Short mmCIF file of C-alpha atoms in Angstrom, two decimals:
data_model
loop_
_atom_site.label_atom_id
_atom_site.label_comp_id
_atom_site.label_asym_id
_atom_site.label_seq_id
_atom_site.Cartn_x
_atom_site.Cartn_y
_atom_site.Cartn_z
CA MET A 202 -27.10 9.12 72.87
CA THR A 203 -25.61 11.14 70.00
CA GLY A 204 -22.11 10.18 71.15
CA ASP A 205 -22.73 6.62 69.97
CA PRO A 206 -21.31 6.29 66.42
CA LEU A 207 -23.73 3.50 65.55
CA LEU A 208 -26.78 5.52 66.55
CA ARG A 209 -25.33 8.55 64.76
CA ARG A 210 -25.45 6.51 61.54
CA LEU A 211 -29.20 6.22 62.03
CA GLU A 212 -29.43 9.93 62.76
CA ARG A 213 -27.81 10.64 59.38
CA LEU A 214 -30.21 8.51 57.34
CA PRO A 215 -31.94 10.60 54.67
CA PRO A 216 -35.33 12.04 55.68
CA ALA A 217 -38.44 10.45 54.28
CA GLY A 218 -40.22 12.08 51.35
CA PRO A 219 -43.98 11.82 51.75
CA ASP A 220 -46.22 12.44 48.74
CA ALA A 221 -46.58 16.23 48.58
CA ALA A 222 -49.95 16.19 46.79
CA ARG A 223 -51.43 13.82 49.32
CA ALA A 224 -49.98 15.86 52.22
CA GLU A 225 -51.72 18.92 50.80
CA ARG A 226 -55.02 17.03 50.48
CA VAL A 227 -54.72 15.89 54.11
CA ARG A 228 -53.96 19.44 55.24
CA THR A 229 -57.02 20.75 53.39
CA ARG A 230 -59.19 18.00 54.86
CA CYS A 231 -57.98 18.86 58.36
CA HIS A 232 -58.71 22.58 57.78
CA LYS A 233 -62.28 21.68 56.82
CA ALA A 234 -62.63 19.51 59.93
CA LEU A 235 -61.34 22.36 62.12
CA ALA A 236 -63.80 24.80 60.52
CA ARG A 237 -66.65 22.33 61.05
CA GLN A 238 -65.70 21.94 64.71
CA ALA A 239 -65.50 25.71 65.16
CA ALA A 240 -69.00 26.10 63.68
CA GLN A 241 -70.39 23.50 66.08
CA ARG A 242 -68.71 25.05 69.13
CA PRO A 243 -71.09 27.27 71.18
CA SER A 244 -70.17 30.92 70.71
CA ARG A 245 -68.58 32.60 73.71
CA PRO A 246 -68.40 36.31 74.51
CA PRO A 247 -65.13 38.11 73.67
CA ALA A 248 -62.20 37.73 76.07
CA LYS A 249 -62.61 41.22 77.60
CA TRP A 250 -66.17 40.34 78.65
CA ARG A 251 -65.15 36.91 79.90
CA ARG A 252 -62.80 38.65 82.37
CA TRP A 253 -65.85 40.26 84.05
CA GLU A 254 -67.86 37.02 84.26
CA PRO A 255 -66.59 35.91 87.72
CA ALA A 256 -67.10 39.42 89.17
CA LEU A 257 -70.66 39.61 87.81
CA ILE A 258 -71.56 36.15 89.12
CA GLY A 259 -69.98 36.96 92.49
CA GLY A 260 -71.92 40.24 92.69
CA LEU A 261 -75.23 38.53 91.95
CA CYS A 262 -74.53 35.86 94.60
CA LEU A 263 -73.71 38.56 97.15
CA ALA A 264 -76.93 40.45 96.36
CA TYR A 265 -78.95 37.24 96.69
CA LEU A 266 -77.40 36.32 100.05
CA THR A 267 -77.91 39.89 101.36
CA GLU A 268 -81.57 39.71 100.40
CA VAL A 269 -81.96 36.27 102.07
CA LEU A 270 -80.36 37.61 105.25
CA HIS A 271 -82.56 40.72 105.16
CA GLU A 272 -85.72 38.62 104.76
CA ALA A 273 -84.69 36.28 107.58
CA LEU A 274 -84.05 39.17 109.96
CA HIS A 275 -87.36 40.74 108.95
CA LEU A 276 -89.19 37.43 109.58
CA TYR A 277 -87.88 37.23 113.13
CA GLY A 278 -88.58 40.92 113.72
CA LEU A 279 -84.96 41.82 114.14
CA SER A 280 -84.83 44.56 111.55
CA MET B 924 -39.37 23.76 68.23
CA ASP B 925 -38.86 25.34 71.67
CA ARG B 926 -41.22 24.65 74.54
CA GLU B 927 -42.74 28.14 74.53
CA THR B 928 -43.63 27.91 70.83
CA GLU B 929 -45.05 24.45 71.41
CA LEU B 930 -47.28 25.62 74.27
CA THR B 931 -48.51 28.52 72.13
CA LEU B 932 -49.32 26.13 69.29
CA VAL B 933 -51.19 23.83 71.67
CA ARG B 934 -53.26 26.76 72.97
CA ARG B 935 -54.08 27.88 69.41
CA LEU B 936 -54.89 24.32 68.34
CA ARG B 937 -57.35 24.05 71.22
CA GLU B 938 -59.05 27.14 69.80
CA GLY B 939 -59.20 25.52 66.36
CA ASP B 940 -56.60 27.78 64.72
CA ALA B 941 -55.84 26.45 61.20
CA ALA B 942 -52.53 28.36 61.02
CA ALA B 943 -51.36 26.59 64.18
CA PHE B 944 -52.33 23.28 62.60
CA ASP B 945 -50.24 24.19 59.53
CA ALA B 946 -47.22 24.93 61.72
CA VAL B 947 -47.51 21.59 63.50
CA HIS B 948 -48.09 19.80 60.17
CA ALA B 949 -44.99 21.43 58.65
CA GLU B 950 -42.90 20.42 61.65
CA PHE B 951 -44.02 16.81 61.98
CA HIS B 952 -45.48 15.51 58.71
CA ALA B 953 -42.24 14.20 57.15
CA ARG B 954 -41.04 12.90 60.52
CA LEU B 955 -44.25 10.97 61.17
CA PHE B 956 -44.22 9.62 57.62
CA GLY B 957 -40.58 8.50 57.96
CA PHE B 958 -41.29 6.82 61.27
CA LEU B 959 -44.32 4.97 59.93
CA ALA B 960 -42.70 4.09 56.59
CA ARG B 961 -39.64 2.61 58.28
CA LEU B 962 -41.81 0.86 60.85
CA SER B 963 -44.25 -0.65 58.34
CA ARG B 964 -41.75 -0.83 55.44
CA ARG B 965 -44.55 0.31 53.12
CA ARG B 966 -45.15 3.79 51.74
CA ASP B 967 -48.86 3.27 51.10
CA VAL B 968 -49.48 2.10 54.66
CA ALA B 969 -47.42 4.98 56.05
CA GLU B 970 -49.40 7.51 53.95
CA ASP B 971 -52.71 6.10 55.23
CA LEU B 972 -51.61 6.01 58.86
CA VAL B 973 -50.09 9.49 58.84
CA GLU B 974 -53.34 10.86 57.39
CA GLU B 975 -55.31 9.18 60.18
CA THR B 976 -52.85 10.59 62.74
CA TRP B 977 -53.59 14.15 61.57
CA LEU B 978 -57.32 13.53 61.62
CA ARG B 979 -57.02 12.25 65.20
CA LEU B 980 -55.16 15.43 66.17
CA VAL B 981 -57.89 17.59 64.65
CA GLY B 982 -60.64 15.52 66.27
CA HIS B 983 -58.93 15.77 69.64
CA SER B 984 -57.62 19.35 69.36
CA ALA B 985 -60.24 20.99 71.60
CA ARG B 986 -59.52 18.46 74.36
CA LEU B 987 -55.71 18.71 74.32
CA GLN B 988 -54.16 19.37 77.72
CA ALA B 989 -52.55 22.81 77.91
CA ASP B 990 -49.12 21.28 78.60
CA THR B 991 -49.27 18.61 75.86
CA ARG B 992 -45.95 17.79 74.22
CA LEU B 993 -46.87 17.52 70.57
CA GLY B 994 -44.03 15.21 69.45
CA PRO B 995 -44.70 12.40 71.91
CA TRP B 996 -48.48 12.85 71.47
CA LEU B 997 -48.30 12.51 67.68
CA PHE B 998 -45.81 9.62 67.71
CA THR B 999 -47.94 7.79 70.29
CA VAL B 1000 -51.04 8.10 68.08
CA ALA B 1001 -49.04 7.04 64.99
CA ARG B 1002 -47.60 4.03 66.80
CA ASN B 1003 -51.00 2.99 68.17
CA LEU B 1004 -52.48 3.22 64.68
CA TYR B 1005 -49.66 1.03 63.36
CA VAL B 1006 -50.27 -1.55 66.13
CA SER B 1007 -54.01 -1.58 65.26
CA TYR B 1008 -53.12 -1.97 61.59
CA CYS B 1009 -50.87 -4.96 62.41
CA ARG B 1010 -53.64 -6.54 64.49
CA SER B 1011 -56.18 -6.18 61.69
CA ARG B 1012 -53.65 -7.56 59.20
CA ALA B 1013 -52.97 -10.54 61.48
CA LEU B 1014 -56.69 -11.21 61.68
CA GLU B 1015 -57.08 -10.95 57.91
CA ASP B 1016 -54.07 -13.21 57.37
CA SER B 1017 -55.42 -15.86 59.73
CA GLN B 1018 -58.76 -15.80 57.93
CA ALA B 1019 -57.18 -15.87 54.50
CA SER B 1020 -54.40 -18.39 55.17
CA SER B 1021 -55.78 -20.73 52.58
CA LEU B 1022 -55.29 -18.07 49.91
CA LEU B 1023 -51.66 -17.30 50.79
CA ALA B 1024 -50.30 -19.88 48.40
CA LEU B 1025 -51.92 -17.96 45.55
CA TRP B 1026 -50.50 -14.57 46.62
CA PRO B 1027 -47.46 -13.29 44.64
CA PHE B 1028 -44.70 -12.91 47.22
CA ASN B 1029 -41.07 -11.91 46.72
CA PRO B 1030 -38.95 -12.65 49.82
CA ASP B 1031 -36.08 -10.51 48.45
CA GLN B 1032 -38.28 -7.42 48.21
CA SER B 1033 -36.45 -4.37 49.57
CA SER B 1034 -37.95 -1.54 51.57
CA PRO B 1035 -38.63 1.81 49.81
CA PHE B 1036 -35.79 3.37 51.82
CA GLU B 1037 -33.28 0.76 50.65
CA GLU B 1038 -34.14 1.58 47.05
CA ALA B 1039 -33.67 5.30 47.69
CA ALA B 1040 -30.45 5.00 49.72
CA ALA B 1041 -27.66 7.12 48.28
CA ASN B 1042 -24.76 4.80 49.09
CA GLU B 1043 -23.85 1.29 50.15
CA LEU B 1044 -23.54 2.13 53.84
CA GLU B 1045 -26.95 3.82 53.93
CA ARG B 1046 -28.44 0.87 52.09
CA ARG B 1047 -26.96 -1.57 54.58
CA VAL B 1048 -28.22 0.45 57.57
CA GLU B 1049 -31.70 0.73 56.03
CA ALA B 1050 -31.72 -3.01 55.30
CA ALA B 1051 -30.55 -3.86 58.82
CA LEU B 1052 -33.23 -1.62 60.27
CA ALA B 1053 -35.93 -3.12 58.05
CA ALA B 1054 -34.91 -6.65 59.03
CA MET B 1055 -35.08 -6.03 62.79
CA PRO B 1056 -38.02 -7.12 64.96
CA ALA B 1057 -40.67 -4.37 65.12
CA GLY B 1058 -40.10 -3.70 68.85
CA ALA B 1059 -36.40 -3.09 68.35
CA ARG B 1060 -36.96 -1.09 65.18
CA GLU B 1061 -39.47 1.31 66.74
CA VAL B 1062 -37.19 2.19 69.65
CA LEU B 1063 -34.26 2.91 67.32
CA LEU B 1064 -36.49 5.00 65.07
CA LEU B 1065 -37.87 7.05 67.93
CA VAL B 1066 -34.62 7.70 69.77
CA ALA B 1067 -31.90 7.66 67.10
CA VAL B 1068 -33.74 8.77 63.95
CA GLU B 1069 -36.41 11.08 65.36
CA GLY B 1070 -34.35 12.35 68.29
CA LEU B 1071 -36.96 11.83 71.01
CA GLN B 1072 -35.67 11.77 74.58
CA PRO B 1073 -35.65 8.23 76.03
CA SER B 1074 -38.34 9.30 78.53
CA GLU B 1075 -40.52 10.55 75.64
CA ALA B 1076 -39.90 7.36 73.64
CA ALA B 1077 -40.87 5.32 76.72
CA GLU B 1078 -44.15 7.26 76.88
CA VAL B 1079 -44.78 6.60 73.17
CA CYS B 1080 -44.12 2.85 73.55
CA GLY B 1081 -46.08 2.62 76.80
CA VAL B 1082 -43.15 1.25 78.83
CA THR B 1083 -41.10 2.54 81.75
CA PRO B 1084 -37.93 4.54 80.98
CA GLU B 1085 -35.84 1.70 82.42
CA ALA B 1086 -37.55 -0.88 80.15
CA LEU B 1087 -36.97 1.42 77.19
CA ARG B 1088 -33.27 1.77 78.01
CA GLN B 1089 -32.96 -2.02 78.07
CA ARG B 1090 -34.87 -2.33 74.82
CA LEU B 1091 -32.67 0.32 73.22
CA SER B 1092 -29.54 -1.45 74.36
CA ARG B 1093 -30.75 -4.76 72.90
CA ALA B 1094 -31.80 -3.07 69.65
CA ARG B 1095 -28.42 -1.38 69.35
CA ALA B 1096 -26.65 -4.73 69.85
CA LEU B 1097 -28.88 -6.34 67.19
CA LEU B 1098 -28.13 -3.56 64.73
CA ALA B 1099 -24.39 -3.74 65.40
CA ARG B 1100 -24.40 -7.50 64.88
CA ALA B 1101 -26.41 -7.23 61.67
CA LEU B 1102 -24.00 -4.64 60.25
CA GLU B 1103 -20.88 -6.55 61.34
CA ASP B 1104 -22.11 -9.85 59.96
CA GLY B 1105 -23.08 -8.29 56.67
CA GLU B 1106 -25.99 -10.66 56.58
CA VAL B 1107 -28.63 -8.00 56.39
CA SER B 1108 -29.49 -8.43 52.75
CA GLY B 1109 -30.21 -12.11 53.37
CA LEU B 1110 -32.54 -11.63 56.33
CA PRO B 1111 -36.20 -12.27 55.56
CA ILE B 1112 -38.81 -9.56 56.03
CA PRO B 1113 -41.15 -10.56 58.89
CA SER B 1114 -44.46 -11.76 57.59
CA GLU B 1115 -46.87 -9.60 59.62
CA VAL B 1116 -46.60 -6.56 57.38
CA THR B 1117 -45.32 -8.03 54.14
CA PRO B 1118 -47.76 -7.77 51.25
#
């Protein structure tokens, strides 16, 4: 695409100059919106604790299933 | 911006990191403004639409896909906002057609970029670009001015890569003809976005 001299003329057009004051106002407005969103987001535990979440849930499930199995065997007089 | 940096910025944006937003803003603000200003041929419209584009990014930041390509995403939003703007203008114009005769209108009005062009060649290219149909103009702006890959530009315009290649080829031919003929300064500005 850049080998085309006609398209290269377009490539060399001067960059646009947006209003700097307005750009700054927009940036500030967006920062406020990001902060608002962060405040509304439910808080989560730190990353190091989140790593243990699946193991904890898995452990609790295993304990529950073991207990169910134990009760079932007890009910039928097999334990 | 390399892909790794982009992916990091996307991850941080999803977490609501203001510094990541600043980095994306610094990279794309002037480019988005240039695209919209040349597309709409009006600075005030471009300023409004680029502001809305940033607000859309912030509003959508938590839901961005991890592999989002920021350039195509932002240019797609900007383009869609411009299309919506044109539709609302068309609706307003159809409702206010009886008032058009009273509206001060200068058919020789030049685009802001023509006025700022440093030399005759730049002025002619800017004028040729401004006089092209919007569909041809947007594809030239995305591929030649903003440097998007044709596949990315196709995504922005909502067409297949093959359709985009054809559109680009037609747009290039139109631009070449306009520059060769030297008729660009006499071409009227299409009415849909002219104040």
